[in-house]
PDB file of C-alpha atoms in Angstrom:
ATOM      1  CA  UNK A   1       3.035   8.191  28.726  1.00 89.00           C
ATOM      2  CA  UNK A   2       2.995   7.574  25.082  1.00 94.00           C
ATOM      3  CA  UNK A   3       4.510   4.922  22.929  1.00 98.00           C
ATOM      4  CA  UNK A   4       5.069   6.311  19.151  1.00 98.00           C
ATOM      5  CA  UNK A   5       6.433   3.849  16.785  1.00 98.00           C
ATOM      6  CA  UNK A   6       7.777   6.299  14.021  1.00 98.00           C
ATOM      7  CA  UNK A   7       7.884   4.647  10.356  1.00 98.00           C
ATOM      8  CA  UNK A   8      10.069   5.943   7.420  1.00 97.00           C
ATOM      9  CA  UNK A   9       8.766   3.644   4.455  1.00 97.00           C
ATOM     10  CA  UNK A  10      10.900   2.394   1.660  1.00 95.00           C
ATOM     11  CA  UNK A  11      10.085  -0.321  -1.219  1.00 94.00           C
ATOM     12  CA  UNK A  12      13.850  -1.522  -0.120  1.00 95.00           C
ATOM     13  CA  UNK A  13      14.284  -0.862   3.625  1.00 97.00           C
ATOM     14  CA  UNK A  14      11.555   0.737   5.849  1.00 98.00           C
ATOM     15  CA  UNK A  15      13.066   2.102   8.731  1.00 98.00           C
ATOM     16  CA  UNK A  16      11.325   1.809  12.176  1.00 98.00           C
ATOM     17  CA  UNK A  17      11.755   3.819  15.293  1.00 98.00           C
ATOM     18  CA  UNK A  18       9.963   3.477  18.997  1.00 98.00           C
ATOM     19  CA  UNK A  19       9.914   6.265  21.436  1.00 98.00           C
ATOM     20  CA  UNK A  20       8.012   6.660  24.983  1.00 97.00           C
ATOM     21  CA  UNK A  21       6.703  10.689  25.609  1.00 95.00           C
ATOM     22  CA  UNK A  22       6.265  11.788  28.912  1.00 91.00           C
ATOM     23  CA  UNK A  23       5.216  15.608  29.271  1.00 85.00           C
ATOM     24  CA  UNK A  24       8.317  16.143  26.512  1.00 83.00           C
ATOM     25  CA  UNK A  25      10.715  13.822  27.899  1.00 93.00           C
ATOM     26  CA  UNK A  26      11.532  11.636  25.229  1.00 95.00           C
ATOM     27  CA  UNK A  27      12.993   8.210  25.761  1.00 97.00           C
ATOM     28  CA  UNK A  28      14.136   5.636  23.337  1.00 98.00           C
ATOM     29  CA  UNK A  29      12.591   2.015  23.251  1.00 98.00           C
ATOM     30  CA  UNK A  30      14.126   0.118  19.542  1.00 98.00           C
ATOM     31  CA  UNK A  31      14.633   1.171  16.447  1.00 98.00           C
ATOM     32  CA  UNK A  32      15.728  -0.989  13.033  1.00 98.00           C
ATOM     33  CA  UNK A  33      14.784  -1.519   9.252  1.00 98.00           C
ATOM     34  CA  UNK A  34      12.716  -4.128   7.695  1.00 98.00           C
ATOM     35  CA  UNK A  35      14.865  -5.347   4.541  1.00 98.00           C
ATOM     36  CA  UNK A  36      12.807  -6.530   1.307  1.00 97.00           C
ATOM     37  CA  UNK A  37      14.602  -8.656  -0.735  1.00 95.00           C
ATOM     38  CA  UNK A  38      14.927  -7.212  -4.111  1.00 94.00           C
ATOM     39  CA  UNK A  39      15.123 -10.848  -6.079  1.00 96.00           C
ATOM     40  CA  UNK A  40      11.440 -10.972  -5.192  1.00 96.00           C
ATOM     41  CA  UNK A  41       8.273 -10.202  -6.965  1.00 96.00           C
ATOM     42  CA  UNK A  42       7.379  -6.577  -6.085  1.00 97.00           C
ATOM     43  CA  UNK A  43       3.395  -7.936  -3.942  1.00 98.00           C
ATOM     44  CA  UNK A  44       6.235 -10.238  -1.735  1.00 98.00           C
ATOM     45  CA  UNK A  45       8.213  -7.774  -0.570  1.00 98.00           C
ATOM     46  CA  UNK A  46       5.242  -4.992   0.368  1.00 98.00           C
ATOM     47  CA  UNK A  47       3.817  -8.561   1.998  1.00 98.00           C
ATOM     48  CA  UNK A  48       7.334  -8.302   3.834  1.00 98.00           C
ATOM     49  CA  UNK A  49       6.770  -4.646   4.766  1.00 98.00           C
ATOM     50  CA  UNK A  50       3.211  -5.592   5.953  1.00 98.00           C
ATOM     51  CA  UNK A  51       4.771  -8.370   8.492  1.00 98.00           C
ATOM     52  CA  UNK A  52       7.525  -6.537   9.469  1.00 98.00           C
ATOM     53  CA  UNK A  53       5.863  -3.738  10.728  1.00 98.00           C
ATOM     54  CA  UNK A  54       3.518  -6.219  12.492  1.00 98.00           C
ATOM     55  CA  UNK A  55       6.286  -7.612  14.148  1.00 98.00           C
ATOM     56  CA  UNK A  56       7.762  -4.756  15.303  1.00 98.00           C
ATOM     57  CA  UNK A  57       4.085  -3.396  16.439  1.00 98.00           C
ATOM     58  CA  UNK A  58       3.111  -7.040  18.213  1.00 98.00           C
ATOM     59  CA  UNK A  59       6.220  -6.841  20.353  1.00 98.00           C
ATOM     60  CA  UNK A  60       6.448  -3.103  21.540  1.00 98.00           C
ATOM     61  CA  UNK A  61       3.103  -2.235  20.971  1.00 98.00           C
ATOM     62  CA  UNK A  62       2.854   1.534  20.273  1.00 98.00           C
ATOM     63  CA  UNK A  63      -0.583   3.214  20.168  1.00 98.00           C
ATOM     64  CA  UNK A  64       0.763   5.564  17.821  1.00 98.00           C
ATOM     65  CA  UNK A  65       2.130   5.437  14.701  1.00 98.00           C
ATOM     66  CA  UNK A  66       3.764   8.710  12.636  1.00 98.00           C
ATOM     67  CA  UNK A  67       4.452   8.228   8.936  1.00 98.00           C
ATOM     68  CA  UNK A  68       6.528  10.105   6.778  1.00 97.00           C
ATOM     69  CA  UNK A  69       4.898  10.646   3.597  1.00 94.00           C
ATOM     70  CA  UNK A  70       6.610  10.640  -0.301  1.00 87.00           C
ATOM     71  CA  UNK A  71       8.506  13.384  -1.443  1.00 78.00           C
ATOM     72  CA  UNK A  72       6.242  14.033  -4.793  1.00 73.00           C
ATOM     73  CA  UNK A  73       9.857  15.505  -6.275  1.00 63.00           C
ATOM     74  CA  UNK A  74      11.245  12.346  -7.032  1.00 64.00           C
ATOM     75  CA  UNK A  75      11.084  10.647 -10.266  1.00 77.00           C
ATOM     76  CA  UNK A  76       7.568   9.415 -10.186  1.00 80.00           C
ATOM     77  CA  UNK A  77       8.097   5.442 -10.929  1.00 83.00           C
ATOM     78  CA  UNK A  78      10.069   5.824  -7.836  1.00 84.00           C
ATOM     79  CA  UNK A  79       7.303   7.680  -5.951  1.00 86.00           C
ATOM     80  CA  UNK A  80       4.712   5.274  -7.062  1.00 90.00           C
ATOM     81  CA  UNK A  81       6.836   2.364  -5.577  1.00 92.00           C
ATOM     82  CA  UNK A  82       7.176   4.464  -2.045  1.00 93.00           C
ATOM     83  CA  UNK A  83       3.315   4.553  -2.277  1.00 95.00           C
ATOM     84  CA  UNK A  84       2.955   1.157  -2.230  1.00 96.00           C
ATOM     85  CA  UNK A  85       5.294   0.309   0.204  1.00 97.00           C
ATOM     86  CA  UNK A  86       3.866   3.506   2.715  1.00 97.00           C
ATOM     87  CA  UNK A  87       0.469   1.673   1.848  1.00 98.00           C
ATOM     88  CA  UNK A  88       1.751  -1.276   3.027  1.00 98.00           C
ATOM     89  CA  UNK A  89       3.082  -0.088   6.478  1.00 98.00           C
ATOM     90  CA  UNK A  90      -0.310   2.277   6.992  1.00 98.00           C
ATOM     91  CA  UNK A  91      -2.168  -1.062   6.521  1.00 98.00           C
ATOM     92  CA  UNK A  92       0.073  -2.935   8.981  1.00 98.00           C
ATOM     93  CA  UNK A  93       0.021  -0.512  11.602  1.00 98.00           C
ATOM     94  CA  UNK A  94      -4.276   0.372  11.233  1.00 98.00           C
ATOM     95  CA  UNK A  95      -4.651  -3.778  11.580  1.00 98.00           C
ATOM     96  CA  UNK A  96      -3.237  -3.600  14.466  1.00 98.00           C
ATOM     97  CA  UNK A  97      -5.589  -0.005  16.050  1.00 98.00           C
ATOM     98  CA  UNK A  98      -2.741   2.305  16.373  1.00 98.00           C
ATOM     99  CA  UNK A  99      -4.019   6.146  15.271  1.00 97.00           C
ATOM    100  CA  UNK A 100      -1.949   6.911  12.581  1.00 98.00           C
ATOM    101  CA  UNK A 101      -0.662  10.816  11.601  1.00 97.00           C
ATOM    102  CA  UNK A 102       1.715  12.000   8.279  1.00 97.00           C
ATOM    103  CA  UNK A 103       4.351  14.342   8.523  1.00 97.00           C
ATOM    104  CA  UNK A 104       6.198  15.571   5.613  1.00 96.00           C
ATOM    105  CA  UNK A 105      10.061  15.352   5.003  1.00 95.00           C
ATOM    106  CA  UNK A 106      10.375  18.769   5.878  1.00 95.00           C
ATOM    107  CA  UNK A 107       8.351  18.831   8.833  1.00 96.00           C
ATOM    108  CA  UNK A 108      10.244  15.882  10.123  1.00 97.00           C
ATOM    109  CA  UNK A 109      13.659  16.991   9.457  1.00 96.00           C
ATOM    110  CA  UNK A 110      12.730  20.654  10.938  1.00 95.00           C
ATOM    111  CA  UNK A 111      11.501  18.541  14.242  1.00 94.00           C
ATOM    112  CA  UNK A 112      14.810  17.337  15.060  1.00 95.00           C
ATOM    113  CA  UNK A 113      17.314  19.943  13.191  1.00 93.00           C
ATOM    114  CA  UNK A 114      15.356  22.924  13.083  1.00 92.00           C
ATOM    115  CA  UNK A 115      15.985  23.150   9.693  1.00 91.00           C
ATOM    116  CA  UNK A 116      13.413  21.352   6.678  1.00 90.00           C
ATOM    117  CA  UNK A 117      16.166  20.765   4.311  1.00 90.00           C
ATOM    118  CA  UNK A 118      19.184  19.195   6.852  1.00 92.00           C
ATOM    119  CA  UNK A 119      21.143  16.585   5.307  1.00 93.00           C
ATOM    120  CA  UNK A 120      21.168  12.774   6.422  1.00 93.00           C
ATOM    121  CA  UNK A 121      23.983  12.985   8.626  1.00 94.00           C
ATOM    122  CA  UNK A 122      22.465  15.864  10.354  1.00 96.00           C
ATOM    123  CA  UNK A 123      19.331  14.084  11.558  1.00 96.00           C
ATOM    124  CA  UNK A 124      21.226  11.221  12.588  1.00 97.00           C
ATOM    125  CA  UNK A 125      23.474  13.442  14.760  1.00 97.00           C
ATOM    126  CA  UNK A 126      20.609  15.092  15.926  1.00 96.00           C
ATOM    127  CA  UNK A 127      18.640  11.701  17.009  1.00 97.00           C
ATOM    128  CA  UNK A 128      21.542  10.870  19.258  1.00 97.00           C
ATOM    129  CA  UNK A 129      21.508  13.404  21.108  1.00 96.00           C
ATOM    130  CA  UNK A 130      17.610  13.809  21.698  1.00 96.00           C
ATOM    131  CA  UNK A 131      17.719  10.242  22.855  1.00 97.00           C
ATOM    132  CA  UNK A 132      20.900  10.081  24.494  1.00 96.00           C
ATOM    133  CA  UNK A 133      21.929   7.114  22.594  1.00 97.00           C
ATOM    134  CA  UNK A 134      25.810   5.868  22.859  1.00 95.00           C
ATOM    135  CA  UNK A 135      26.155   5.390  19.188  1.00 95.00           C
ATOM    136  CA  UNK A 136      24.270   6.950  15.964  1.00 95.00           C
ATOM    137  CA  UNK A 137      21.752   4.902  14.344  1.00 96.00           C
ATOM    138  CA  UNK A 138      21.375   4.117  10.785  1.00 96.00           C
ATOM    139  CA  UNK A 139      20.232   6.358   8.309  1.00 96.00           C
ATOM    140  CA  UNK A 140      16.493   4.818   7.801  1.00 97.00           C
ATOM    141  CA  UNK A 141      16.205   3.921  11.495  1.00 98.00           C
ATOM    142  CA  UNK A 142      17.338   7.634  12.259  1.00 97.00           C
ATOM    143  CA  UNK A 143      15.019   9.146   9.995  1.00 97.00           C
ATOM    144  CA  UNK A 144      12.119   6.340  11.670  1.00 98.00           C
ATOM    145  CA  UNK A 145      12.651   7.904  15.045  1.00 98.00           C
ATOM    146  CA  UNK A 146      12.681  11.523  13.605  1.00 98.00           C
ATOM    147  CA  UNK A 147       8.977  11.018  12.399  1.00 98.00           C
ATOM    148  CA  UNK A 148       8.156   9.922  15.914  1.00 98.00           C
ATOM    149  CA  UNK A 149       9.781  13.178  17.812  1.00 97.00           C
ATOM    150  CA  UNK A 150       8.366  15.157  15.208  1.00 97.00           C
ATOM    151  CA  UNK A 151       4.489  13.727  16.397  1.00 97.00           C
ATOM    152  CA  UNK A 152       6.134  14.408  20.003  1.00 95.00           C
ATOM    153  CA  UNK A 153       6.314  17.521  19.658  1.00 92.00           C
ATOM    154  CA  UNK A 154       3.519  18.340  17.426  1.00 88.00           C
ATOM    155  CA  UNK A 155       1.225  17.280  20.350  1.00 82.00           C
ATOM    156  CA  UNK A 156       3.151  18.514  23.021  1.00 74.00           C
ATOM    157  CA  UNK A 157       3.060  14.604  24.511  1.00 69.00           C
TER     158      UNK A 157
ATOM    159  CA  UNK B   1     -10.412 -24.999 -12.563  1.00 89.00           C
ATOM    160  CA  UNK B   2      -8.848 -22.380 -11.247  1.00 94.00           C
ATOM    161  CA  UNK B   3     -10.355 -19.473  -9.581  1.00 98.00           C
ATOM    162  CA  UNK B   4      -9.096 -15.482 -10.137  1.00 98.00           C
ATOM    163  CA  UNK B   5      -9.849 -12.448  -8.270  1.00 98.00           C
ATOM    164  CA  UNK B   6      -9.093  -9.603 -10.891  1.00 98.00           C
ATOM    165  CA  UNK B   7      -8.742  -6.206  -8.767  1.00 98.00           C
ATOM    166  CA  UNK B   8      -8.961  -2.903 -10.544  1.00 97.00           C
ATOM    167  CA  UNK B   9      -7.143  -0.302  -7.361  1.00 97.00           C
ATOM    168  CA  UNK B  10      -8.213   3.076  -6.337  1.00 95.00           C
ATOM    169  CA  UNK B  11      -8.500   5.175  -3.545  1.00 94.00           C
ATOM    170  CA  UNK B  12     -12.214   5.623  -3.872  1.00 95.00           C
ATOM    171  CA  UNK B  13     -13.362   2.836  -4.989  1.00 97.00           C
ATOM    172  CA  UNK B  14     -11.530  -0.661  -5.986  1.00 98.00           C
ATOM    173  CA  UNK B  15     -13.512  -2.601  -8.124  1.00 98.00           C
ATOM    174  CA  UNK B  16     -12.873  -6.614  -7.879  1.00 98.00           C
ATOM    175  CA  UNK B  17     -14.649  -9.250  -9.882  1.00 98.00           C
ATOM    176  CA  UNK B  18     -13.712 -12.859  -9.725  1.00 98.00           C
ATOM    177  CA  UNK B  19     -14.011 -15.502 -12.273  1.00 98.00           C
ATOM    178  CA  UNK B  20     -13.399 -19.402 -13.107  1.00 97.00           C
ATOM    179  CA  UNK B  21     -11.250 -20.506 -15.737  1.00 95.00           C
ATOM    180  CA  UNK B  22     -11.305 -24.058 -16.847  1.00 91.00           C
ATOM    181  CA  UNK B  23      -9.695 -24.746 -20.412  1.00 85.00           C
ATOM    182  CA  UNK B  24     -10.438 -21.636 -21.720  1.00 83.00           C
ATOM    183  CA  UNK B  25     -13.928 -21.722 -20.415  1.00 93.00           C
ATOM    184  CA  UNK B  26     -14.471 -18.313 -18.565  1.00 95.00           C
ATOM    185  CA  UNK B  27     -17.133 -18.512 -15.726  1.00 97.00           C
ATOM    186  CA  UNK B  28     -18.503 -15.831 -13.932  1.00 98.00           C
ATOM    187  CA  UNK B  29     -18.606 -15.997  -9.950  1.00 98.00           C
ATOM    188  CA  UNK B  30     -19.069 -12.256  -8.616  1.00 98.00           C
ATOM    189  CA  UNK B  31     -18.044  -8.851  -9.111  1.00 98.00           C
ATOM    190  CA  UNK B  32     -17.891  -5.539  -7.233  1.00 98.00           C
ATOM    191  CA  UNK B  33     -16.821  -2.482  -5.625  1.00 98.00           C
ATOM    192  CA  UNK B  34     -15.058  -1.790  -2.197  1.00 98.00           C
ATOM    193  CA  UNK B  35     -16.084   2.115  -1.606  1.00 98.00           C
ATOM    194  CA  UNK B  36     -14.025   4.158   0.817  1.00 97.00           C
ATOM    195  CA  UNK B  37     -15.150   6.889   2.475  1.00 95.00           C
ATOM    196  CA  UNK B  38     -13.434  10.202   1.381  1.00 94.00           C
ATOM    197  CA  UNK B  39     -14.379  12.285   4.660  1.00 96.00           C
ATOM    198  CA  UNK B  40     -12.275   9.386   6.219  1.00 96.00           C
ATOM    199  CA  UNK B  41      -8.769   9.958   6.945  1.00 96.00           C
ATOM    200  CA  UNK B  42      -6.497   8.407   4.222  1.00 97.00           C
ATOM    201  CA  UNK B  43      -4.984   5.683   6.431  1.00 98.00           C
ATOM    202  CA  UNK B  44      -8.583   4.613   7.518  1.00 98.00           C
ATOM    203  CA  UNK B  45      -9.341   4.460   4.051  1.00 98.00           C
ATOM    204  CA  UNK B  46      -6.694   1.753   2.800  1.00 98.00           C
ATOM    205  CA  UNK B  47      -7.849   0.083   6.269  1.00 98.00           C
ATOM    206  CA  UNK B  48     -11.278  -0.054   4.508  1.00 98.00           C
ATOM    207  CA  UNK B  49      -9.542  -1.404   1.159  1.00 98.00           C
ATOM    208  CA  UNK B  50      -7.479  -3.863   2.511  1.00 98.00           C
ATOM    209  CA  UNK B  51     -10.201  -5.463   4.392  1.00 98.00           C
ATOM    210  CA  UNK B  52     -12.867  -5.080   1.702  1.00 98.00           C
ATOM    211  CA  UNK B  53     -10.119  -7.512  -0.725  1.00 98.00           C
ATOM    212  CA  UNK B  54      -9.533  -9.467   3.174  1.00 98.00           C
ATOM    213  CA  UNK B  55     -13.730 -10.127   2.664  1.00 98.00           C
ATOM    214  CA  UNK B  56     -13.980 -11.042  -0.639  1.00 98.00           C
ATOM    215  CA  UNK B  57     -11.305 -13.602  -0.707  1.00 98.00           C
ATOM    216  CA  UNK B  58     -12.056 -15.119   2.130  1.00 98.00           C
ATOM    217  CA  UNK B  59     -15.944 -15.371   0.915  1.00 98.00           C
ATOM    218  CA  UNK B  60     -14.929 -17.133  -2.708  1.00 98.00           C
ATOM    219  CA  UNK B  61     -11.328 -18.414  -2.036  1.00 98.00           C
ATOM    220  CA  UNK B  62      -9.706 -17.678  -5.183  1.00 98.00           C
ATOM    221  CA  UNK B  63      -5.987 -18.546  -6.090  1.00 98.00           C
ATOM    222  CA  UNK B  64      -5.256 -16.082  -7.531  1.00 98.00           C
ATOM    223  CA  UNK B  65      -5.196 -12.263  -7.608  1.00 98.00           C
ATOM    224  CA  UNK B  66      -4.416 -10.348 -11.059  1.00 98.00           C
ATOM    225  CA  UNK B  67      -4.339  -6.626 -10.382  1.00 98.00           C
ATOM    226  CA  UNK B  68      -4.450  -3.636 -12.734  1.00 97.00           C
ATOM    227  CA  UNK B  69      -0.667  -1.850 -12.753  1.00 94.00           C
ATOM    228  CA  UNK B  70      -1.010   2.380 -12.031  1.00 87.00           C
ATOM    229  CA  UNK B  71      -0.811   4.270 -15.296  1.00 78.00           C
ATOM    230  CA  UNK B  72       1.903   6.326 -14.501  1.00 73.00           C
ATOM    231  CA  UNK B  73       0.625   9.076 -17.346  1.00 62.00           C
ATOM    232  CA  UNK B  74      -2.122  10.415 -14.557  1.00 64.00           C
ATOM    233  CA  UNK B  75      -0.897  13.179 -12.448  1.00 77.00           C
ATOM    234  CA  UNK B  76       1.547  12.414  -9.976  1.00 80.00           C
ATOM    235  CA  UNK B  77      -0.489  13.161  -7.215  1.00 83.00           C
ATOM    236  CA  UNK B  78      -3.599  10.780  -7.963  1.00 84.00           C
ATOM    237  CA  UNK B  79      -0.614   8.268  -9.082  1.00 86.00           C
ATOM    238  CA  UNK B  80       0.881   8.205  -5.565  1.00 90.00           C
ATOM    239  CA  UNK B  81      -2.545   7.794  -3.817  1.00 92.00           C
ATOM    240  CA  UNK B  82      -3.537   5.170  -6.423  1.00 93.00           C
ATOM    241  CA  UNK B  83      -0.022   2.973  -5.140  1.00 95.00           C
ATOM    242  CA  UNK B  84      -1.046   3.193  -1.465  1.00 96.00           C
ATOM    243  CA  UNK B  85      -4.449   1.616  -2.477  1.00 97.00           C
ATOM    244  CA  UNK B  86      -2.775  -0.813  -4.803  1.00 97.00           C
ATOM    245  CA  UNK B  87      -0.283  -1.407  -1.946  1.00 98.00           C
ATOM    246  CA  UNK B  88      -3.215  -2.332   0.321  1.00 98.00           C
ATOM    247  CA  UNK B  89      -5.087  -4.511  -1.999  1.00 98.00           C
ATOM    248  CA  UNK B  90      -1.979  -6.846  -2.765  1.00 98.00           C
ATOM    249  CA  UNK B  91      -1.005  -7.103   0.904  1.00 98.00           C
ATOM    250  CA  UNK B  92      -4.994  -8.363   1.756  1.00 98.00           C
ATOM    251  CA  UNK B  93      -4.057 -10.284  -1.234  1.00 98.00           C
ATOM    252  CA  UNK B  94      -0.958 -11.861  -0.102  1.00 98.00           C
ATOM    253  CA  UNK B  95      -1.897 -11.993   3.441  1.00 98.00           C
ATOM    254  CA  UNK B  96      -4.532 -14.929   2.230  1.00 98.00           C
ATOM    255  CA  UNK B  97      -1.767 -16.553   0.094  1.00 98.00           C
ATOM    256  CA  UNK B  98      -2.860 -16.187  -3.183  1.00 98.00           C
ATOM    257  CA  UNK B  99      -0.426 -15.552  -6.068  1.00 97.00           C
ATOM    258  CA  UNK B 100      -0.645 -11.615  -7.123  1.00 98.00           C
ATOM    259  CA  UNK B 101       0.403 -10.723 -10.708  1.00 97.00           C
ATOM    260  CA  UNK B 102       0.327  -7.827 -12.540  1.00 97.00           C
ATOM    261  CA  UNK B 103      -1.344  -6.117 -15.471  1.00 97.00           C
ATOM    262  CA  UNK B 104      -1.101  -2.890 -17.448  1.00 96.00           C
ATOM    263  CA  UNK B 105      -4.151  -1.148 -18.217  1.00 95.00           C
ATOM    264  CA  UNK B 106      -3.307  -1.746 -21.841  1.00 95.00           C
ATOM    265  CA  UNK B 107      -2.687  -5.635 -21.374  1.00 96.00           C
ATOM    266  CA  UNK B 108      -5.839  -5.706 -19.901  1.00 97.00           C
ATOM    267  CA  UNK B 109      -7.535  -3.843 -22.667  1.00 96.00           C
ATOM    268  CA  UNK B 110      -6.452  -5.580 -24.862  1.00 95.00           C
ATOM    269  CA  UNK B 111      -7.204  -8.573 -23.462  1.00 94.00           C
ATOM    270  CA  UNK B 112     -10.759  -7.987 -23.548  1.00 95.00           C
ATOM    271  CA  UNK B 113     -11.698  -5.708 -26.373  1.00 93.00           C
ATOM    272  CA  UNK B 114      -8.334  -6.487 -28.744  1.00 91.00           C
ATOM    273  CA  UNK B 115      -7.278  -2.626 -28.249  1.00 91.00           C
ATOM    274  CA  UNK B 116      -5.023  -1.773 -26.016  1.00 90.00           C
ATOM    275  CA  UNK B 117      -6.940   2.221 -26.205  1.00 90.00           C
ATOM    276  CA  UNK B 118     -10.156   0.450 -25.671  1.00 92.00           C
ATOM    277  CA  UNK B 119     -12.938   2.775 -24.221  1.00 93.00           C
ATOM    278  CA  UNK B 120     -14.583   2.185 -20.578  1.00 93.00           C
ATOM    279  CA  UNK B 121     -17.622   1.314 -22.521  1.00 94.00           C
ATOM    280  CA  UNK B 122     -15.918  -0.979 -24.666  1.00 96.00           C
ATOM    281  CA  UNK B 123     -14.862  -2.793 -21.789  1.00 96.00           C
ATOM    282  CA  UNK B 124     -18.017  -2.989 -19.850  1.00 97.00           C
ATOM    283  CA  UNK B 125     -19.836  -4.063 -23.568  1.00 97.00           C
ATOM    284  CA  UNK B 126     -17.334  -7.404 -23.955  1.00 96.00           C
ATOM    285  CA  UNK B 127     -17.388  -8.413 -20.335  1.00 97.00           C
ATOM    286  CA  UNK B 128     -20.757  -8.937 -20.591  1.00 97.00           C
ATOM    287  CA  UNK B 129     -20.674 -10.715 -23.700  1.00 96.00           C
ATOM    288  CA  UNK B 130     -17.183 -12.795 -22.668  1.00 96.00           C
ATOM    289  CA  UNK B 131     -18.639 -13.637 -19.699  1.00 97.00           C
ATOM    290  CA  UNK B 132     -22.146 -14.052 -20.931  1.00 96.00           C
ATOM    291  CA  UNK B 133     -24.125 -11.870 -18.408  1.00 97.00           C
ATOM    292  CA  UNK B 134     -27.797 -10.419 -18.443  1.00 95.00           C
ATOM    293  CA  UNK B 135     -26.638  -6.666 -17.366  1.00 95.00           C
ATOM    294  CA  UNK B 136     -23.444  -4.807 -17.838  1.00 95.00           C
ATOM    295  CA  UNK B 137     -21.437  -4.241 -14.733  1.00 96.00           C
ATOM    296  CA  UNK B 138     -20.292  -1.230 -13.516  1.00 96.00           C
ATOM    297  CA  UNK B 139     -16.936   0.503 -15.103  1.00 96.00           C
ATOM    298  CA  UNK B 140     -14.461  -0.523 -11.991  1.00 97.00           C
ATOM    299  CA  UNK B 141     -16.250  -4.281 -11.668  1.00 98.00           C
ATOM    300  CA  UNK B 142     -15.927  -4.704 -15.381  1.00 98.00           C
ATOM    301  CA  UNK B 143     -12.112  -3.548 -15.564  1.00 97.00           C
ATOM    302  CA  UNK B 144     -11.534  -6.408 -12.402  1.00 98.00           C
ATOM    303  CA  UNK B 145     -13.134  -8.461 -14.441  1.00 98.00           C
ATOM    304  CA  UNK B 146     -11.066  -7.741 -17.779  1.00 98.00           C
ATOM    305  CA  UNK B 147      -7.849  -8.076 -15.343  1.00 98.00           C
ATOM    306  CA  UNK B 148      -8.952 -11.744 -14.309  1.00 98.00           C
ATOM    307  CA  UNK B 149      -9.545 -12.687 -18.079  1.00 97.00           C
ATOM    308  CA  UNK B 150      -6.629 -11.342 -18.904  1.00 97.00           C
ATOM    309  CA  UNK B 151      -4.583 -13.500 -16.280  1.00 97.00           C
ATOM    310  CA  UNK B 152      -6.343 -16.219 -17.812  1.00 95.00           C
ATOM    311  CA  UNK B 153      -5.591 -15.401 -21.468  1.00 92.00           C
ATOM    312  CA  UNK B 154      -2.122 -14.999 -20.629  1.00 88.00           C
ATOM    313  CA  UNK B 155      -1.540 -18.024 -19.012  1.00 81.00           C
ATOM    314  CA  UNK B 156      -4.080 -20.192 -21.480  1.00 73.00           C
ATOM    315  CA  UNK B 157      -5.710 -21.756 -18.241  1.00 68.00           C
TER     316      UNK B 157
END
């Protein structure tokens, strides 16, 4: 058994997703978003990724963690702002020893839809029924436990 | 007297070099580079950045960090790597509770050499004379350096 703590990272809300493999059965743990507040200098709110993540590691404690990396295509100031905040998250989770992997967007979405360029609402569909869950999570938090099914079944764990 | 840790972000290496301000007097205290090892995984990497900054603030306790903004002209690419590493270095920064502000590359060049276009060279060539120092430091522990004096111009401390 495997716990893989699947991060989405945004300068605004990082999504976070938890998932326990067991030879390919997947089964869901938490998922949620860690909210910066935009009123507050840009190094306070990556400090608010940083301790979020943490948080979220210290209680569940995943060995793994799966990131999803920046989509280059998007206006660059934007994509430099994503770095930052990914950088932030990496940081959080390799302070704390978990093994951390990449996957892009399109791997990710392809992991759960079987298709790289499925909308939103798609994935989120898609992530309640691979987990069984009674209701659909939120966007980030969907997209958070997509990046850890897509390490799932990259390794076959 | 206040103390500043001027940080000058990259993935390979971050160059920091702190100072003491007192009046207007500029003091030297240290400078240097944190290398990262490029047949390292990326993650590790900002692991090794983040607690590179962790050391050197928690050998000279300064108050503050002042750290050189990405120029967003660079290719995206090397942009988006360069705000991971800035992303680590301000959360090390923030995770010891100093206060992190920011500077462009111009600001900082201008700072030091009154030209915002100023040469590497240049740079290197008035930190040791601003700072009144037998050798000339290397390119990314002079830049640090020029951040920290220019946190110090700015704020006339």
């Amino acid at each position: 058994m495997e716990r893989i703590l699947g991060i989405d990272p945004g300068s605004r809300v990082t999504g976070y997703g938890i998932i326990d493999t067991d030879q390919g059965q997947l089964q869901y743990v938490a998922c949620g978003v860690v909210k910066t507040n935009p009123q507050f200098p840009f190094a306070h709110r990556l400090n608010e990724i940083f301790e979020g993540i943490n948080e979220v590691v210290q209680v569940h404690s995943p060995v793994i963690a799966a990131v999803e990396d920046v989509f280059m295509a998007s206006n660059p100031r934007s994509a430099l702002k994503l770095g930052h905040a990914r950088g932030a998250a990496v940081v959080a989770a390799m302070q704390n020893g978990l093994a951390v992997y990449d996957y892009s967007p399109r791997a990710v979405k392809q992991a759960v839809a079987g298709y790289g360029q499925a909308e939103k609402s798609q994935v989120q569909h898609m992530i309640k029924v691979l987990l069984g869950l009674s209701g659909v999570p939120s966007s980030d938090a969907a997209d958070a436990l997509a990046v850890a099914i897509c390490h799932a079944n990259q390794f076959h764990i």
